[in-house]
mmCIF file of C-alpha atoms in Angstrom:
data_model
loop_
_atom_site.group_PDB
_atom_site.id
_atom_site.type_symbol
_atom_site.label_atom_id
_atom_site.label_comp_id
_atom_site.label_asym_id
_atom_site.label_seq_id
_atom_site.Cartn_x
_atom_site.Cartn_y
_atom_site.Cartn_z
ATOM 1 C CA MET A 1 0.000 0.000 0.000
ATOM 2 C CA GLU A 2 1.420 3.362 -1.011
ATOM 3 C CA LEU A 3 -0.178 6.721 -0.250
ATOM 4 C CA VAL A 4 1.237 9.935 -1.712
ATOM 5 C CA ALA A 5 -0.333 13.165 -0.427
ATOM 6 C CA VAL A 6 -3.623 11.321 0.106
ATOM 7 C CA HIS A 7 -6.277 13.382 1.848
ATOM 8 C CA ARG A 8 -10.026 13.222 2.439
ATOM 9 C CA SER A 9 -12.387 16.110 3.042
ATOM 10 C CA TYR A 10 -16.154 16.330 3.323
ATOM 11 C CA PRO A 11 -18.036 19.382 2.045
ATOM 12 C CA GLY A 12 -19.867 21.664 4.425
ATOM 13 C CA ARG A 13 -19.518 24.833 6.391
ATOM 14 C CA PRO A 14 -16.893 24.554 7.664
ATOM 15 C CA LEU A 15 -15.124 22.021 5.431
ATOM 16 C CA VAL A 16 -14.332 18.827 7.360
ATOM 17 C CA ARG A 17 -10.724 17.717 6.807
ATOM 18 C CA ALA A 18 -11.026 14.100 7.936
ATOM 19 C CA LEU A 19 -7.540 13.133 6.730
ATOM 20 C CA ARG A 20 -4.823 15.657 5.990
ATOM 21 C CA PRO A 21 -2.283 15.049 3.159
ATOM 22 C CA THR A 22 -0.480 11.855 4.064
ATOM 23 C CA ASP A 23 2.475 9.962 2.606
ATOM 24 C CA LEU A 24 2.572 6.382 3.818
ATOM 25 C CA SER A 25 3.951 3.028 2.707
ATOM 26 C CA ILE A 26 2.790 -0.277 4.174
ATOM 27 C CA HIS A 27 4.813 -3.241 3.030
ATOM 28 C CA SER A 28 3.912 -6.882 2.628
ATOM 29 C CA GLY A 29 3.981 -8.598 6.023
ATOM 30 C CA ASP A 30 3.798 -5.389 8.085
ATOM 31 C CA TYR A 31 1.846 -5.350 11.344
ATOM 32 C CA VAL A 32 0.494 -1.835 11.864
ATOM 33 C CA ALA A 33 -1.600 -0.412 14.703
ATOM 34 C CA ILE A 34 -3.582 2.788 14.062
ATOM 35 C CA VAL A 35 -4.475 4.639 17.259
ATOM 36 C CA GLY A 36 -6.112 7.932 18.107
ATOM 37 C CA PRO A 37 -9.133 9.454 19.862
ATOM 38 C CA SER A 38 -12.654 9.197 18.495
ATOM 39 C CA GLY A 39 -13.153 11.456 15.501
ATOM 40 C CA SER A 40 -9.430 11.701 14.789
ATOM 41 C CA GLY A 41 -9.594 10.139 11.314
ATOM 42 C CA LYS A 42 -8.785 6.493 12.053
ATOM 43 C CA SER A 43 -11.849 5.086 10.318
ATOM 44 C CA THR A 44 -11.382 7.468 7.373
ATOM 45 C CA LEU A 45 -7.860 6.119 6.850
ATOM 46 C CA LEU A 46 -9.062 2.531 7.179
ATOM 47 C CA HIS A 47 -11.860 3.090 4.658
ATOM 48 C CA LEU A 48 -9.411 4.602 2.198
ATOM 49 C CA LEU A 49 -6.917 1.767 2.637
ATOM 50 C CA GLY A 50 -9.720 -0.771 2.233
ATOM 51 C CA LEU A 51 -11.111 0.845 -0.933
ATOM 52 C CA LEU A 52 -14.402 1.518 0.826
ATOM 53 C CA ASP A 53 -13.937 5.222 0.079
ATOM 54 C CA THR A 54 -11.908 7.262 -2.405
ATOM 55 C CA PRO A 55 -9.493 10.104 -1.602
ATOM 56 C CA THR A 56 -10.372 13.719 -2.266
ATOM 57 C CA GLY A 57 -6.855 14.047 -3.638
ATOM 58 C CA GLY A 58 -3.479 12.345 -3.792
ATOM 59 C CA THR A 59 -2.389 8.966 -5.113
ATOM 60 C CA TYR A 60 -3.157 5.558 -3.605
ATOM 61 C CA ARG A 61 -1.613 2.418 -5.069
ATOM 62 C CA LEU A 62 -2.574 -1.058 -3.895
ATOM 63 C CA ASN A 63 -0.311 -3.834 -5.148
ATOM 64 C CA GLY A 64 1.034 -1.343 -7.679
ATOM 65 C CA ILE A 65 -2.407 -0.421 -9.026
ATOM 66 C CA ASP A 66 -3.309 3.263 -8.955
ATOM 67 C CA ILE A 67 -6.944 3.295 -7.894
ATOM 68 C CA ARG A 68 -7.537 6.436 -9.976
ATOM 69 C CA ASP A 69 -7.000 4.309 -13.086
ATOM 70 C CA ILE A 70 -9.748 1.756 -12.393
ATOM 71 C CA ASN A 71 -13.532 1.968 -12.264
ATOM 72 C CA GLU A 72 -15.823 1.105 -9.355
ATOM 73 C CA TRP A 73 -16.368 -2.488 -10.492
ATOM 74 C CA GLN A 74 -12.602 -3.010 -10.778
ATOM 75 C CA ARG A 75 -12.070 -1.471 -7.330
ATOM 76 C CA SER A 76 -14.643 -3.874 -5.897
ATOM 77 C CA GLU A 77 -12.877 -6.801 -7.547
ATOM 78 C CA LEU A 78 -9.487 -5.639 -6.258
ATOM 79 C CA ARG A 79 -10.896 -5.170 -2.767
ATOM 80 C CA ALA A 80 -12.481 -8.629 -2.736
ATOM 81 C CA ARG A 81 -9.292 -10.259 -3.990
ATOM 82 C CA SER A 82 -6.760 -8.390 -1.862
ATOM 83 C CA ILE A 83 -8.370 -7.368 1.445
ATOM 84 C CA GLY A 84 -10.150 -9.147 4.280
ATOM 85 C CA PHE A 85 -12.166 -7.090 6.786
ATOM 86 C CA ILE A 86 -12.688 -7.784 10.500
ATOM 87 C CA PHE A 87 -15.074 -5.538 12.438
ATOM 88 C CA GLN A 88 -15.856 -4.958 16.108
ATOM 89 C CA ALA A 89 -19.532 -5.876 15.627
ATOM 90 C CA PHE A 90 -18.735 -9.208 13.864
ATOM 91 C CA HIS A 91 -21.519 -8.664 11.264
ATOM 92 C CA LEU A 92 -22.703 -12.278 11.326
ATOM 93 C CA LEU A 93 -26.152 -13.496 10.298
ATOM 94 C CA GLN A 94 -27.601 -14.927 13.476
ATOM 95 C CA GLU A 95 -29.942 -17.385 11.735
ATOM 96 C CA ARG A 96 -27.133 -18.922 9.651
ATOM 97 C CA THR A 97 -24.467 -21.359 10.839
ATOM 98 C CA ALA A 98 -20.813 -20.471 11.239
ATOM 99 C CA LEU A 99 -20.114 -22.302 7.979
ATOM 100 C CA ASP A 100 -22.833 -20.389 6.126
ATOM 101 C CA ASN A 101 -21.507 -17.072 7.434
ATOM 102 C CA VAL A 102 -18.004 -17.813 6.209
ATOM 103 C CA MET A 103 -19.286 -19.033 2.830
ATOM 104 C CA LEU A 104 -21.234 -15.799 2.378
ATOM 105 C CA GLY A 105 -17.960 -13.903 2.612
ATOM 106 C CA ASP A 106 -17.078 -15.118 -0.890
ATOM 107 C CA LEU A 107 -20.531 -14.762 -2.398
ATOM 108 C CA TYR A 108 -19.817 -11.306 -3.805
ATOM 109 C CA SER A 109 -16.408 -12.026 -5.311
ATOM 110 C CA ARG A 110 -17.310 -15.591 -6.340
ATOM 111 C CA SER A 111 -13.707 -16.743 -6.223
ATOM 112 C CA PHE A 112 -14.920 -20.329 -5.736
ATOM 113 C CA THR A 113 -17.703 -22.568 -6.949
ATOM 114 C CA THR A 114 -20.259 -23.441 -4.262
ATOM 115 C CA SER A 115 -18.728 -26.852 -3.547
ATOM 116 C CA VAL A 116 -15.193 -25.464 -3.340
ATOM 117 C CA ARG A 117 -16.419 -22.524 -1.243
ATOM 118 C CA ARG A 118 -17.857 -24.981 1.283
ATOM 119 C CA VAL A 119 -14.589 -26.915 1.529
ATOM 120 C CA GLU A 120 -12.469 -23.763 1.795
ATOM 121 C CA SER A 121 -14.823 -22.301 4.411
ATOM 122 C CA ARG A 122 -14.438 -25.445 6.514
ATOM 123 C CA HIS A 123 -10.673 -25.130 6.244
ATOM 124 C CA ALA A 124 -10.857 -21.481 7.306
ATOM 125 C CA LEU A 125 -12.929 -22.363 10.377
ATOM 126 C CA GLU A 126 -10.534 -25.138 11.263
ATOM 127 C CA ARG A 127 -7.655 -22.666 10.906
ATOM 128 C CA VAL A 128 -9.188 -20.409 13.565
ATOM 129 C CA GLY A 129 -9.886 -23.322 15.919
ATOM 130 C CA LEU A 130 -13.602 -23.784 15.232
ATOM 131 C CA GLY A 131 -13.537 -27.101 13.405
ATOM 132 C CA ARG A 132 -16.025 -28.544 15.892
ATOM 133 C CA ARG A 133 -18.355 -25.522 15.781
ATOM 134 C CA ILE A 134 -18.974 -25.399 12.042
ATOM 135 C CA GLU A 135 -22.730 -26.035 12.194
ATOM 136 C CA VAL A 136 -23.378 -23.881 15.263
ATOM 137 C CA LEU A 137 -25.396 -20.631 15.154
ATOM 138 C CA PRO A 138 -23.608 -17.416 16.208
ATOM 139 C CA SER A 139 -26.307 -16.792 18.847
ATOM 140 C CA THR A 140 -24.999 -19.805 20.785
ATOM 141 C CA MET A 141 -21.336 -18.761 20.540
ATOM 142 C CA SER A 142 -19.179 -16.661 22.827
ATOM 143 C CA GLY A 143 -17.944 -13.274 21.659
ATOM 144 C CA GLY A 144 -14.484 -14.686 21.039
ATOM 145 C CA GLU A 145 -15.895 -17.505 18.927
ATOM 146 C CA ARG A 146 -17.983 -15.094 16.889
ATOM 147 C CA GLN A 147 -14.941 -12.953 16.205
ATOM 148 C CA ARG A 148 -13.043 -16.050 15.086
ATOM 149 C CA VAL A 149 -15.874 -16.804 12.649
ATOM 150 C CA ALA A 150 -15.442 -13.263 11.328
ATOM 151 C CA ILE A 151 -11.690 -13.850 10.966
ATOM 152 C CA ALA A 152 -12.345 -17.116 9.109
ATOM 153 C CA ARG A 153 -14.629 -15.197 6.737
ATOM 154 C CA ALA A 154 -11.920 -12.551 6.268
ATOM 155 C CA ILE A 155 -9.185 -15.044 5.350
ATOM 156 C CA LEU A 156 -11.365 -16.980 2.885
ATOM 157 C CA GLY A 157 -9.820 -16.464 -0.529
ATOM 158 C CA ASP A 158 -6.370 -15.833 0.973
ATOM 159 C CA PRO A 159 -6.260 -12.001 0.781
ATOM 160 C CA ASP A 160 -2.929 -10.201 1.102
ATOM 161 C CA VAL A 161 -4.141 -7.739 3.744
ATOM 162 C CA LEU A 162 -6.339 -7.987 6.837
ATOM 163 C CA LEU A 163 -7.935 -4.733 8.050
ATOM 164 C CA ALA A 164 -9.298 -5.006 11.581
ATOM 165 C CA ASP A 165 -11.443 -2.224 13.053
ATOM 166 C CA GLU A 166 -11.459 -2.535 16.878
ATOM 167 C CA PRO A 167 -11.392 -6.376 16.644
ATOM 168 C CA THR A 168 -11.373 -6.773 20.442
ATOM 169 C CA GLY A 169 -13.802 -3.972 21.279
ATOM 170 C CA ASN A 170 -16.649 -6.325 22.215
ATOM 171 C CA LEU A 171 -14.510 -8.977 23.922
ATOM 172 C CA ASP A 172 -13.366 -9.696 27.470
ATOM 173 C CA SER A 173 -9.628 -9.702 28.194
ATOM 174 C CA LYS A 174 -9.199 -13.470 27.788
ATOM 175 C CA SER A 175 -11.053 -13.602 24.460
ATOM 176 C CA SER A 176 -9.220 -10.472 23.327
ATOM 177 C CA GLY A 177 -5.886 -12.143 23.969
ATOM 178 C CA LEU A 178 -6.870 -15.275 22.060
ATOM 179 C CA VAL A 179 -8.092 -13.267 19.064
ATOM 180 C CA MET A 180 -4.938 -11.147 18.976
ATOM 181 C CA ASP A 181 -2.797 -14.294 19.271
ATOM 182 C CA LEU A 182 -4.593 -15.645 16.209
ATOM 183 C CA LEU A 183 -4.130 -12.414 14.253
ATOM 184 C CA GLY A 184 -0.461 -12.430 15.233
ATOM 185 C CA GLU A 185 -0.088 -15.950 13.873
ATOM 186 C CA LEU A 186 -1.686 -14.914 10.593
ATOM 187 C CA ASN A 187 0.769 -12.016 10.378
ATOM 188 C CA GLN A 188 3.681 -14.379 11.014
ATOM 189 C CA GLU A 189 2.374 -16.518 8.157
ATOM 190 C CA GLY A 190 2.744 -13.534 5.839
ATOM 191 C CA LYS A 191 -0.503 -11.583 6.076
ATOM 192 C CA THR A 192 -0.213 -7.813 6.222
ATOM 193 C CA LEU A 193 -2.186 -6.797 9.310
ATOM 194 C CA ILE A 194 -3.576 -3.319 10.003
ATOM 195 C CA VAL A 195 -5.484 -2.848 13.264
ATOM 196 C CA ILE A 196 -7.467 0.160 14.480
ATOM 197 C CA THR A 197 -7.655 0.089 18.265
ATOM 198 C CA HIS A 198 -8.147 2.124 21.425
ATOM 199 C CA ASP A 199 -6.508 -0.659 23.458
ATOM 200 C CA GLU A 200 -2.852 0.029 24.241
ATOM 201 C CA ALA A 201 -2.240 -3.682 24.913
ATOM 202 C CA VAL A 202 -3.486 -4.492 21.409
ATOM 203 C CA ALA A 203 -1.430 -1.689 19.830
ATOM 204 C CA ALA A 204 1.703 -2.859 21.661
ATOM 205 C CA ARG A 205 1.666 -6.117 19.689
ATOM 206 C CA ALA A 206 2.204 -4.335 16.374
ATOM 207 C CA GLY A 207 5.566 -3.755 14.768
ATOM 208 C CA ARG A 208 4.521 -0.257 13.639
ATOM 209 C CA ARG A 209 2.290 2.323 15.293
ATOM 210 C CA LEU A 210 0.502 5.165 13.517
ATOM 211 C CA GLU A 211 -1.151 7.884 15.601
ATOM 212 C CA ILE A 212 -3.871 10.166 14.212
ATOM 213 C CA ARG A 213 -5.070 13.425 15.696
ATOM 214 C CA ASP A 214 -7.286 15.898 13.858
ATOM 215 C CA GLY A 215 -6.634 14.057 10.604
ATOM 216 C CA ALA A 216 -2.831 14.291 10.866
ATOM 217 C CA VAL A 217 -0.857 11.035 10.884
ATOM 218 C CA THR A 218 2.397 10.480 12.774
ATOM 219 C CA GLU A 219 4.415 7.288 13.131
ATOM 220 C CA SER A 220 5.954 6.302 16.465
ATOM 221 C CA THR A 221 9.642 5.515 16.312
ATOM 222 C CA GLY A 222 10.143 4.355 19.889
ATOM 223 C CA SER A 223 11.392 7.597 21.401
ATOM 224 C CA ALA A 224 9.206 10.095 19.572
ATOM 225 C CA SER A 225 6.538 10.394 16.931
ATOM 226 C CA GLU A 226 7.495 11.622 13.480
ATOM 227 C CA PRO A 227 5.067 13.160 10.983
ATOM 228 C CA VAL A 228 4.098 10.787 8.197
ATOM 229 C CA ALA A 229 3.408 13.742 5.937
#
């Protein structure tokens, strides 16, 4: 991921500068924590990185592709192929089994046939330690188990990048630790991991730390924070 002078503003009086011009490179295999107070621009940056929103200005390249050069359908295809999303609220269908929820994660991109999607979804659930909970409904699962279902859905299709928005926000400390251990393992296996968090214990696990305040991004270097742009 490469950002050059990327910024995002929303029209109004006054103009809302959600993200100020930012230069940033995230390399394959990085583990990045994005921290900052509510309203600082964390979610704006995540949405831009995840191709859920487009910059007001600047250049964003994902895997070498300048997103200004592709249309909305191509952006959707690139997003589905390259990025897995993990959210605080899990976003699971309560009336569908864990297996069904993971399978639905590929329904839009259709990377697999239905039969292959079922097999790969089983493998994903086994990877996150839920091999014996495949046919269980989310309503009967713990918060940690539901988040692991969401992680299984995110890794279906083997995306390069995992974007996690407050992945432990709805979990107790034990479940939070287990989920972050799992995400750490996925990073060690080669996944690029970007985590938005308010939890300092979660942020401390990352190899890089970005701090956002009033739309301005700085990167911690251990002794001080340096402006990213």
